Amino acid sequence: MFEGFDPVNLARFQFAFTVSFHIIFPAFTIGLASYLAVLEGLWLATGKPVYMDTFKYWVKIFAVSFGMGVVSGIVMSYQFGTNWSVFSDKTGPVLGPLMGYEVLSAFFLEAGFLGIMLFGQKRVGNGLHFFATLVVAVGTLFSAFWILSVNSWMHTPQGFSIAPYVPIETAPWVADTVASGTSVLPDAPTGGQFVPEDWWAIVFNPSFPYRFVHMVLAAYLTTAFVVGGVGAFHLLRNRYNQSARTMFSMALWMATIVAPIQIFAGDQHGLNTLEYQPAKLAAMEGHFETNVDGPMGLTIFGIPNMETAEVDYEVKLPYLGSLILTHSWDGEIKGLKEFPRDEWPNSTVVFWTFRVMVAIGFAMLGIGLWSLFKRFRGSLYDSEWLQRAMIAMSPAGFIAVLCGWVTTEMGRQPYTVYGLLRTAESHSPIGAPAVGASLVAFIIVYFLLFGAGTFYILRLMGKAPTPFEDETPHHPTRAAGITPAPSLEGRRAPDPAE
Amino acid sequence: MDLAVLWAFLIAFAVVAYVILDGFDLGTGILFPLLGRHENRDVAMNSVAPIWDGNETWLILGGGGLFAVFPLAYAIIMPAIYAPIIAMLLGLIFRGVAFEYRFKTVRGRWMWDASFFLGSFVAAFCQGVALGALVQGIEVEGRAYAGGWWDWLTPFTMMTGVAVVVGYTLLGATWLVMKTEGEVHDLARRYAYFFGVSTLVAIAVVSAWMPFEQAEFYIRWFTLPQFFYVAWVPLLVALAAFSLFQALWSGKHHRPFLSALALFLLCFVGLGINFYPHIIPPDVTIWQAAAPESSLKFLLVGAAVLIPVILAYTAFAYWIFRGKVREGEGYH
């Protein structure tokens, strides 16, 4: 099996498949962790039970998706070595420590406090429990910080030198070490590796701030549309469900405020790409010829044809391309033809993934403005059409995140480290049959297990949020005055799983 | 002590932390089919549910740390043990999702019981195979793995695979002795005898076999005067084994687990004696594989500050969930 396949392409596909499945969970849990912290904080501050009810509703969903994120993430941390060993050897000195910091400052933090957050409410006080929730939320952001720094460095590498290559067998200090029996460190690295020179420049490489802001906002929006969609679903059944109202309202505030900020951040990210990765930008726009003779139009429809280097069925709006990309009426943008043919990213794909992402961003903005209008009219919870639209949009964030990542990662090809290390030179000495077999195994297992997880999450979302979600309520001491009647104390929502 | 040696100890620390921590929760999973009623399995799973995620993070530190400070070793070892690593990762997925899924269904519970057991078993076995493959030697050329992709499959690696499964199961059984009461406790105590004996046999077989895999190992263990420098390891193993069975026999709750941990630590020390100063015996030393000094220094700052903090809050989390897990006291 797989004898005729190119092992590099199989390994690329395996990485794309596993990382795409993985990113779905963090994109959701980064936002959800922050949302849970806000809910618990509001509950402690106001004592209103609806916040704790909503917290308990979402924390069960958080537990399932966080678990899936963890196990799909372990795969990523080993796949660099198994499938991209040359890349690992060369970039390990630069990227390894950043990932090391991610493990030390984020993964342990999340894992250490997750147990307390999920299972410890009866064992620790309210204050400590809130602290645990907060720490988990901060941990998810730390994690995003480091891994996006790693990814960004691969797009815009700086702060390093490249060591000469000397085979390890002949490195002089190795012989000294063996002869003397004590350790002799090399005077200078000899592995042909990227050698870190300036850590500040490496961590805060040019594309990192943009990518970090863009991704965290994307995670927040993704979560907001899931939370809002679930709220809308239950509002359509019972307009007076307090918890559903809370979800719906908070999610729409998030959409109203963050969607425009995200569009601005995306625009800034695009300008950064234009500066550092002009070939990627040209591919995203289906821009083959440099617009030497006047302003660049914006192609709103078309199919970039990589064979003929033209856009088929093109529909163009004048001036807009120059305006958006250079913020001037007639700015000149380099076309793909300025770059060597073997360095063209696949424009057919990234042209469309980019447009889908942007369209979803503007749809989110539209929903946000619509809800703002309804909110000021005092009819936020009464508009069934807004609720239906919110339900329809609930998976939109995931689609936008995946499209955005496909755009930026395929747009970087044919390099893993932009301009310096080619994808074709990065992979492990592993044949197509082995990579093909593992790819098939990943596909089967991921669809089976994460499919089951998605089913359980959807079933949890299908249950209406109820007061005193789950079990005996635990109120903050300062809110003791509103403790419900004793008859409600032991009440337990019937659980079909029991 | 230079930075490369310091980092070798830190990575070894992460690996040993992983082995004993995830060891007992993988072992709990391997014991799953032997626990009888599903309520017993609930108790067993709940005894590790709040902490398994933290335990598994040490595996990421082991892999990620290797990538950071010994990138050459990471780049050579991972392709060499491609199949066992992929199988281990898939096993960890099967068991990891079971923690949540199992409590979401009654009709499908058997499925997630099976998933938890098989995932734990496969992950443990593959870790043993990976260890065996490293011990028996990996073919290196230039800066890359140069062997075939079935090189890891030998009688020796099958033996180390079985040894790790048996050893983890002992850790799991003694963990349940410590953390549970009643039916599960009694069952676990009985299994601890069986897996205690099996673990000792496995240790004996692997220890006797290992020196014949590489010449340098043979010199360290089976020649004089070298033997006298290392003879304390098997002596302490005997002592730990005595402590294990004595504690099981006299009804102790904590000491069987601590004795099993001691057994694991000693095996690890034995391995270290074999390996040092190589990271991939017999070809690559820790200095050859080490990243440039700026990498080692940069991460060392973080490790020096953060690892003590991590140990502190991990201990705190264990302390919060201290004591016996009781039936019906599910966290779910």
PDB file of C-alpha atoms in Angstrom, chain A residues 14 63-64 66 68 70-71 74-75 77-83 85 87-89 91-101 103-105 107-109 111-116 118-120 123-124 128 165-166 168-169 173-174 177 183-185 189 191 193 195-196 199 203 428-431 433-435 438 441-442 445-446 449-450 452-453 456 459-460 497-498, chain B residues 2-5 49-54 56-64 67-68 71-72 74-76 78-79 82 85-86 88-90 92-94 96-97 100-101 103-106 108 111-112 115 140-145 149 284-285 287-288 290-295 298-303 306-307 310 313-314 316-317 320-322 324 329-332:
ATOM      1  CA  GLN A  14      -0.980  13.670   8.175  1.00  0.00           C
ATOM      2  CA  ALA A  63     -14.270  18.862  30.475  1.00  0.00           C
ATOM      3  CA  VAL A  64     -15.065  16.752  27.406  1.00  0.00           C
ATOM      4  CA  PHE A  66     -10.467  19.841  27.035  1.00  0.00           C
ATOM      5  CA  MET A  68      -9.958  15.779  23.531  1.00  0.00           C
ATOM      6  CA  VAL A  70      -5.058  17.211  25.512  1.00  0.00           C
ATOM      7  CA  VAL A  71      -4.866  13.824  23.833  1.00  0.00           C
ATOM      8  CA  ILE A  74       0.243  14.980  22.721  1.00  0.00           C
ATOM      9  CA  VAL A  75       0.233  13.656  19.164  1.00  0.00           C
ATOM     10  CA  SER A  77       4.368  17.198  20.358  1.00  0.00           C
ATOM     11  CA  TYR A  78       5.738  13.890  19.053  1.00  0.00           C
ATOM     12  CA  GLN A  79       4.948  14.314  15.404  1.00  0.00           C
ATOM     13  CA  PHE A  80       7.734  16.820  14.833  1.00  0.00           C
ATOM     14  CA  GLY A  81      10.184  14.059  15.643  1.00  0.00           C
ATOM     15  CA  THR A  82       8.441  11.110  14.030  1.00  0.00           C
ATOM     16  CA  ASN A  83       7.665  12.744  10.690  1.00  0.00           C
ATOM     17  CA  SER A  85      13.087  14.806  11.987  1.00  0.00           C
ATOM     18  CA  PHE A  87      13.258  19.965  10.703  1.00  0.00           C
ATOM     19  CA  SER A  88      13.485  18.950  14.390  1.00  0.00           C
ATOM     20  CA  ASP A  89      17.254  18.598  14.315  1.00  0.00           C
ATOM     21  CA  THR A  91      15.125  24.083  14.381  1.00  0.00           C
ATOM     22  CA  GLY A  92      15.128  22.297  17.763  1.00  0.00           C
ATOM     23  CA  PRO A  93      17.622  24.742  19.321  1.00  0.00           C
ATOM     24  CA  VAL A  94      15.307  27.675  18.489  1.00  0.00           C
ATOM     25  CA  LEU A  95      11.795  26.216  18.649  1.00  0.00           C
ATOM     26  CA  GLY A  96      12.355  23.516  21.272  1.00  0.00           C
ATOM     27  CA  PRO A  97      12.915  25.920  24.189  1.00  0.00           C
ATOM     28  CA  LEU A  98       9.789  27.890  23.222  1.00  0.00           C
ATOM     29  CA  MET A  99       7.770  24.693  23.335  1.00  0.00           C
ATOM     30  CA  GLY A 100       9.548  23.774  26.551  1.00  0.00           C
ATOM     31  CA  TYR A 101       8.270  27.035  28.021  1.00  0.00           C
ATOM     32  CA  VAL A 103       4.884  22.870  28.640  1.00  0.00           C
ATOM     33  CA  LEU A 104       6.361  24.361  31.815  1.00  0.00           C
ATOM     34  CA  SER A 105       4.290  27.536  31.994  1.00  0.00           C
ATOM     35  CA  PHE A 107       0.380  22.673  30.181  1.00  0.00           C
ATOM     36  CA  PHE A 108       1.341  21.870  33.750  1.00  0.00           C
ATOM     37  CA  LEU A 109      -0.613  24.857  35.002  1.00  0.00           C
ATOM     38  CA  ALA A 111      -3.427  20.150  34.112  1.00  0.00           C
ATOM     39  CA  GLY A 112      -2.574  20.874  37.732  1.00  0.00           C
ATOM     40  CA  PHE A 113      -5.603  23.057  38.334  1.00  0.00           C
ATOM     41  CA  LEU A 114      -8.063  21.389  35.965  1.00  0.00           C
ATOM     42  CA  GLY A 115      -8.696  18.581  38.463  1.00  0.00           C
ATOM     43  CA  ILE A 116      -9.599  21.112  41.155  1.00  0.00           C
ATOM     44  CA  LEU A 118     -13.698  20.025  37.551  1.00  0.00           C
ATOM     45  CA  PHE A 119     -13.929  17.862  40.635  1.00  0.00           C
ATOM     46  CA  GLY A 120     -12.834  19.913  43.602  1.00  0.00           C
ATOM     47  CA  ARG A 123     -13.177  19.966  48.626  1.00  0.00           C
ATOM     48  CA  VAL A 124     -11.916  23.529  48.424  1.00  0.00           C
ATOM     49  CA  LEU A 128      -9.747  28.710  45.794  1.00  0.00           C
ATOM     50  CA  TYR A 165      27.612  21.397   9.180  1.00  0.00           C
ATOM     51  CA  VAL A 166      30.210  18.957  10.492  1.00  0.00           C
ATOM     52  CA  ILE A 168      29.259  14.237  14.374  1.00  0.00           C
ATOM     53  CA  GLU A 169      31.789  11.479  13.809  1.00  0.00           C
ATOM     54  CA  TRP A 173      35.628  18.125  20.474  1.00  0.00           C
ATOM     55  CA  VAL A 174      33.906  14.749  20.342  1.00  0.00           C
ATOM     56  CA  THR A 177      35.640  14.072  25.071  1.00  0.00           C
ATOM     57  CA  SER A 183      33.038  16.369  28.958  1.00  0.00           C
ATOM     58  CA  VAL A 184      34.447  18.748  26.417  1.00  0.00           C
ATOM     59  CA  LEU A 185      31.865  21.187  25.137  1.00  0.00           C
ATOM     60  CA  PRO A 189      27.774  24.470  17.323  1.00  0.00           C
ATOM     61  CA  GLY A 191      25.173  20.657  13.360  1.00  0.00           C
ATOM     62  CA  GLN A 193      21.357  24.053  12.931  1.00  0.00           C
ATOM     63  CA  VAL A 195      21.509  28.739  16.543  1.00  0.00           C
ATOM     64  CA  PRO A 196      19.591  31.178  18.742  1.00  0.00           C
ATOM     65  CA  TRP A 199      15.779  35.315  22.274  1.00  0.00           C
ATOM     66  CA  VAL A 203       9.944  35.178  20.623  1.00  0.00           C
ATOM     67  CA  SER A 428      12.029  12.065   8.316  1.00  0.00           C
ATOM     68  CA  PRO A 429      13.695   9.154   6.542  1.00  0.00           C
ATOM     69  CA  ILE A 430      10.419   7.251   6.636  1.00  0.00           C
ATOM     70  CA  GLY A 431       8.903   5.553   3.607  1.00  0.00           C
ATOM     71  CA  PRO A 433       4.025   2.749   3.397  1.00  0.00           C
ATOM     72  CA  ALA A 434       4.771   3.623   7.043  1.00  0.00           C
ATOM     73  CA  VAL A 435       3.444   7.178   6.797  1.00  0.00           C
ATOM     74  CA  SER A 438      -0.165   5.826  10.319  1.00  0.00           C
ATOM     75  CA  ALA A 441      -4.875   4.893  11.556  1.00  0.00           C
ATOM     76  CA  PHE A 442      -5.142   8.541  12.606  1.00  0.00           C
ATOM     77  CA  VAL A 445      -9.324   6.751  15.247  1.00  0.00           C
ATOM     78  CA  TYR A 446      -9.963  10.496  15.112  1.00  0.00           C
ATOM     79  CA  LEU A 449     -13.328   8.878  18.982  1.00  0.00           C
ATOM     80  CA  PHE A 450     -13.714  12.573  18.359  1.00  0.00           C
ATOM     81  CA  ALA A 452     -18.213  10.136  19.715  1.00  0.00           C
ATOM     82  CA  GLY A 453     -17.017  13.114  21.765  1.00  0.00           C
ATOM     83  CA  TYR A 456     -21.746  13.583  23.663  1.00  0.00           C
ATOM     84  CA  ARG A 459     -26.235  15.795  23.640  1.00  0.00           C
ATOM     85  CA  LEU A 460     -25.120  17.899  26.613  1.00  0.00           C
ATOM     86  CA  ALA A 497     -27.263   8.678  31.656  1.00  0.00           C
ATOM     87  CA  GLU A 498     -28.258   7.186  34.983  1.00  0.00           C
TER      88      GLU A 498
ATOM     89  CA  ASP B   2      28.337  21.179  32.404  1.00  0.00           C
ATOM     90  CA  LEU B   3      24.973  22.183  30.984  1.00  0.00           C
ATOM     91  CA  ALA B   4      24.526  19.112  28.799  1.00  0.00           C
ATOM     92  CA  VAL B   5      24.957  16.786  31.772  1.00  0.00           C
ATOM     93  CA  ALA B  49      -9.549  11.201  37.154  1.00  0.00           C
ATOM     94  CA  PRO B  50      -8.447  14.459  38.826  1.00  0.00           C
ATOM     95  CA  ILE B  51      -4.727  13.875  38.259  1.00  0.00           C
ATOM     96  CA  TRP B  52      -4.179  11.844  35.087  1.00  0.00           C
ATOM     97  CA  ASP B  53      -3.853  14.937  32.918  1.00  0.00           C
ATOM     98  CA  GLY B  54      -1.020  16.309  35.020  1.00  0.00           C
ATOM     99  CA  GLU B  56       0.601  12.773  31.214  1.00  0.00           C
ATOM    100  CA  THR B  57       2.062  16.270  30.941  1.00  0.00           C
ATOM    101  CA  TRP B  58       5.418  14.822  32.042  1.00  0.00           C
ATOM    102  CA  LEU B  59       5.397  12.797  28.821  1.00  0.00           C
ATOM    103  CA  ILE B  60       5.087  16.031  26.855  1.00  0.00           C
ATOM    104  CA  LEU B  61       7.922  17.517  28.892  1.00  0.00           C
ATOM    105  CA  GLY B  62      10.048  14.450  28.135  1.00  0.00           C
ATOM    106  CA  GLY B  63       9.370  14.711  24.380  1.00  0.00           C
ATOM    107  CA  GLY B  64       9.340  18.505  24.200  1.00  0.00           C
ATOM    108  CA  PHE B  67      13.328  18.437  21.158  1.00  0.00           C
ATOM    109  CA  ALA B  68      14.622  21.540  22.931  1.00  0.00           C
ATOM    110  CA  PRO B  71      17.252  17.868  19.212  1.00  0.00           C
ATOM    111  CA  LEU B  72      19.575  15.413  17.489  1.00  0.00           C
ATOM    112  CA  TYR B  74      14.817  13.524  19.252  1.00  0.00           C
ATOM    113  CA  ALA B  75      15.365  13.560  15.489  1.00  0.00           C
ATOM    114  CA  ILE B  76      17.068  10.136  15.490  1.00  0.00           C
ATOM    115  CA  MET B  78      11.489   9.187  16.892  1.00  0.00           C
ATOM    116  CA  PRO B  79      11.796   7.880  13.303  1.00  0.00           C
ATOM    117  CA  TYR B  82       7.953   5.225  14.438  1.00  0.00           C
ATOM    118  CA  ILE B  85       5.329   5.788  19.039  1.00  0.00           C
ATOM    119  CA  ILE B  86       2.278   6.191  16.786  1.00  0.00           C
ATOM    120  CA  MET B  88       1.360   4.653  21.887  1.00  0.00           C
ATOM    121  CA  LEU B  89      -0.138   8.014  20.931  1.00  0.00           C
ATOM    122  CA  LEU B  90      -3.285   6.321  19.636  1.00  0.00           C
ATOM    123  CA  LEU B  92      -3.245   7.366  24.939  1.00  0.00           C
ATOM    124  CA  ILE B  93      -6.116   8.864  22.945  1.00  0.00           C
ATOM    125  CA  PHE B  94      -8.312   5.785  23.504  1.00  0.00           C
ATOM    126  CA  GLY B  96      -7.774   9.657  27.641  1.00  0.00           C
ATOM    127  CA  VAL B  97     -11.210  10.183  26.138  1.00  0.00           C
ATOM    128  CA  GLU B 100     -15.109  11.672  30.213  1.00  0.00           C
ATOM    129  CA  TYR B 101     -17.056   9.506  27.765  1.00  0.00           C
ATOM    130  CA  PHE B 103     -19.753   8.760  32.432  1.00  0.00           C
ATOM    131  CA  LYS B 104     -21.870  10.028  29.574  1.00  0.00           C
ATOM    132  CA  THR B 105     -23.598   6.765  28.729  1.00  0.00           C
ATOM    133  CA  VAL B 106     -24.927   3.582  30.308  1.00  0.00           C
ATOM    134  CA  GLY B 108     -22.140   2.329  25.768  1.00  0.00           C
ATOM    135  CA  MET B 111     -17.244   0.322  24.987  1.00  0.00           C
ATOM    136  CA  TRP B 112     -15.361   2.935  26.996  1.00  0.00           C
ATOM    137  CA  SER B 115     -11.263   1.602  25.253  1.00  0.00           C
ATOM    138  CA  VAL B 140      22.852   6.202  12.991  1.00  0.00           C
ATOM    139  CA  GLU B 141      24.459   7.725   9.924  1.00  0.00           C
ATOM    140  CA  GLY B 142      25.460  11.369   9.720  1.00  0.00           C
ATOM    141  CA  ARG B 143      22.684  13.050  11.683  1.00  0.00           C
ATOM    142  CA  ALA B 144      19.835  10.669  10.917  1.00  0.00           C
ATOM    143  CA  TYR B 145      18.346   7.279  11.653  1.00  0.00           C
ATOM    144  CA  TRP B 149      11.445   0.568  10.110  1.00  0.00           C
ATOM    145  CA  VAL B 284      25.614   9.365  20.262  1.00  0.00           C
ATOM    146  CA  THR B 285      26.672  10.970  23.542  1.00  0.00           C
ATOM    147  CA  TRP B 287      27.303  16.261  24.299  1.00  0.00           C
ATOM    148  CA  GLN B 288      26.928  15.367  20.645  1.00  0.00           C
ATOM    149  CA  ALA B 290      23.024  18.743  22.937  1.00  0.00           C
ATOM    150  CA  ALA B 291      21.616  21.951  21.496  1.00  0.00           C
ATOM    151  CA  PRO B 292      23.850  25.050  21.388  1.00  0.00           C
ATOM    152  CA  GLU B 293      24.619  26.645  24.711  1.00  0.00           C
ATOM    153  CA  SER B 294      22.219  29.557  24.226  1.00  0.00           C
ATOM    154  CA  SER B 295      19.323  27.091  23.969  1.00  0.00           C
ATOM    155  CA  PHE B 298      17.498  29.944  27.985  1.00  0.00           C
ATOM    156  CA  LEU B 299      15.341  26.979  28.911  1.00  0.00           C
ATOM    157  CA  LEU B 300      17.304  26.261  32.069  1.00  0.00           C
ATOM    158  CA  VAL B 301      16.228  29.603  33.541  1.00  0.00           C
ATOM    159  CA  GLY B 302      12.598  28.644  33.059  1.00  0.00           C
ATOM    160  CA  ALA B 303      13.104  25.108  34.297  1.00  0.00           C
ATOM    161  CA  LEU B 306       9.070  26.660  37.087  1.00  0.00           C
ATOM    162  CA  ILE B 307       9.817  23.014  37.911  1.00  0.00           C
ATOM    163  CA  ILE B 310       5.082  22.772  39.268  1.00  0.00           C
ATOM    164  CA  TYR B 313       1.144  22.769  42.965  1.00  0.00           C
ATOM    165  CA  THR B 314       1.097  19.185  41.745  1.00  0.00           C
ATOM    166  CA  PHE B 316      -1.085  20.459  46.376  1.00  0.00           C
ATOM    167  CA  ALA B 317      -3.517  18.878  43.888  1.00  0.00           C
ATOM    168  CA  ILE B 320      -6.657  18.086  47.835  1.00  0.00           C
ATOM    169  CA  PHE B 321      -7.703  14.682  46.526  1.00  0.00           C
ATOM    170  CA  ARG B 322      -6.027  12.747  49.329  1.00  0.00           C
ATOM    171  CA  LYS B 324      -9.783   6.974  50.051  1.00  0.00           C
ATOM    172  CA  GLU B 329     -18.639   9.428  45.533  1.00  0.00           C
ATOM    173  CA  GLY B 330     -18.160  10.019  41.824  1.00  0.00           C
ATOM    174  CA  TYR B 331     -16.821  13.352  40.770  1.00  0.00           C
ATOM    175  CA  HIS B 332     -19.085  13.187  37.763  1.00  0.00           C
TER     176      HIS B 332
END
